[in-house]
Amino acid sequence: MWSVLWAAVRSKAPYVTFPVAFVVGLVGYNLERFLRGDPPPAAEDEKSISEQREERKLQEIAGKDLTKVVSLKEKLEFAPRAVLNRNRPEKS
């Protein structure tokens, strides 16, 4: 008798487990939504990373005088020292 019962349960298992899993998932989804509260604002309102970077750079240079820069003659880090030291007199 047990073998017949287990065979029936085994054959009807998908018809039983799907509704149970559906109900458990639905309850869990609504419980999590209730506990977390409102969802965050839509992605349309947020700025992209590149826009945020551009705004930050503009704010950084807003108070600086961009006309005062170091001349290339004084700034020699753009090339390796071995190349420049051959033809350049030593600075005092």
XYZ file of C-alpha atoms in Angstrom:
92
model
C 0.000 0.000 0.000
C 2.849 2.392 0.848
C 4.432 1.879 -2.540
C 1.193 2.863 -4.291
C 0.871 5.965 -2.102
C 4.484 7.025 -2.752
C 4.076 6.433 -6.496
C 0.987 8.667 -6.507
C 2.774 11.384 -4.503
C 5.811 11.153 -6.787
C 3.723 11.492 -9.948
C 1.670 14.443 -8.625
C 4.598 16.289 -6.973
C 4.940 19.045 -9.642
C 1.240 19.874 -9.332
C 1.610 20.287 -5.575
C 5.018 21.951 -5.266
C 4.499 24.686 -7.881
C 1.509 26.333 -6.137
C 3.244 26.022 -2.755
C 6.430 27.616 -4.108
C 4.377 30.345 -5.812
C 2.577 31.251 -2.583
C 5.808 31.232 -0.548
C 7.496 33.479 -3.147
C 4.563 35.877 -3.272
C 4.431 36.210 0.507
C 8.202 36.692 0.725
C 8.196 39.336 -2.019
C 5.423 41.367 -0.373
C 6.981 40.999 3.079
C 10.339 42.273 1.838
C 8.661 45.165 0.016
C 6.760 46.058 3.190
C 9.902 45.956 5.354
C 12.119 47.947 2.965
C 9.603 50.674 2.274
C 9.368 52.735 -0.876
C 11.709 51.888 -3.742
C 14.537 54.327 -4.578
C 13.859 57.094 -7.120
C 13.843 56.222 -10.786
C 17.152 56.017 -12.633
C 16.036 58.808 -14.979
C 16.494 61.404 -12.223
C 20.042 60.330 -11.373
C 23.050 61.745 -13.192
C 25.518 59.516 -14.959
C 29.049 59.019 -13.674
C 30.535 61.119 -16.469
C 28.154 64.011 -15.712
C 29.042 63.860 -12.016
C 32.759 63.849 -12.882
C 32.386 66.869 -15.188
C 30.505 68.841 -12.535
C 33.136 68.014 -9.914
C 35.961 69.129 -12.235
C 34.152 72.384 -12.980
C 33.732 73.054 -9.263
C 37.426 72.345 -8.655
C 38.627 74.825 -11.285
C 36.002 77.484 -10.520
C 38.222 79.375 -8.045
C 41.554 78.916 -9.812
C 43.312 81.327 -12.144
C 43.875 79.244 -15.258
C 46.286 81.729 -16.855
C 49.075 80.992 -14.365
C 50.788 77.803 -15.483
C 54.325 76.469 -15.185
C 56.362 76.931 -18.355
C 57.728 73.872 -20.107
C 61.277 75.181 -19.752
C 60.959 74.968 -15.981
C 59.003 71.740 -16.012
C 61.202 68.986 -17.423
C 59.343 65.915 -16.159
C 57.804 65.280 -19.566
C 60.892 63.384 -20.793
C 63.372 60.993 -19.151
C 66.211 62.653 -17.235
C 68.945 60.798 -19.109
C 67.975 62.441 -22.392
C 67.722 65.964 -21.033
C 70.767 65.950 -18.787
C 73.176 65.366 -21.651
C 72.587 68.705 -23.360
C 71.464 70.837 -20.439
C 73.765 72.734 -18.112
C 73.330 72.004 -14.431
C 70.958 74.270 -12.509
C 72.460 76.150 -9.563
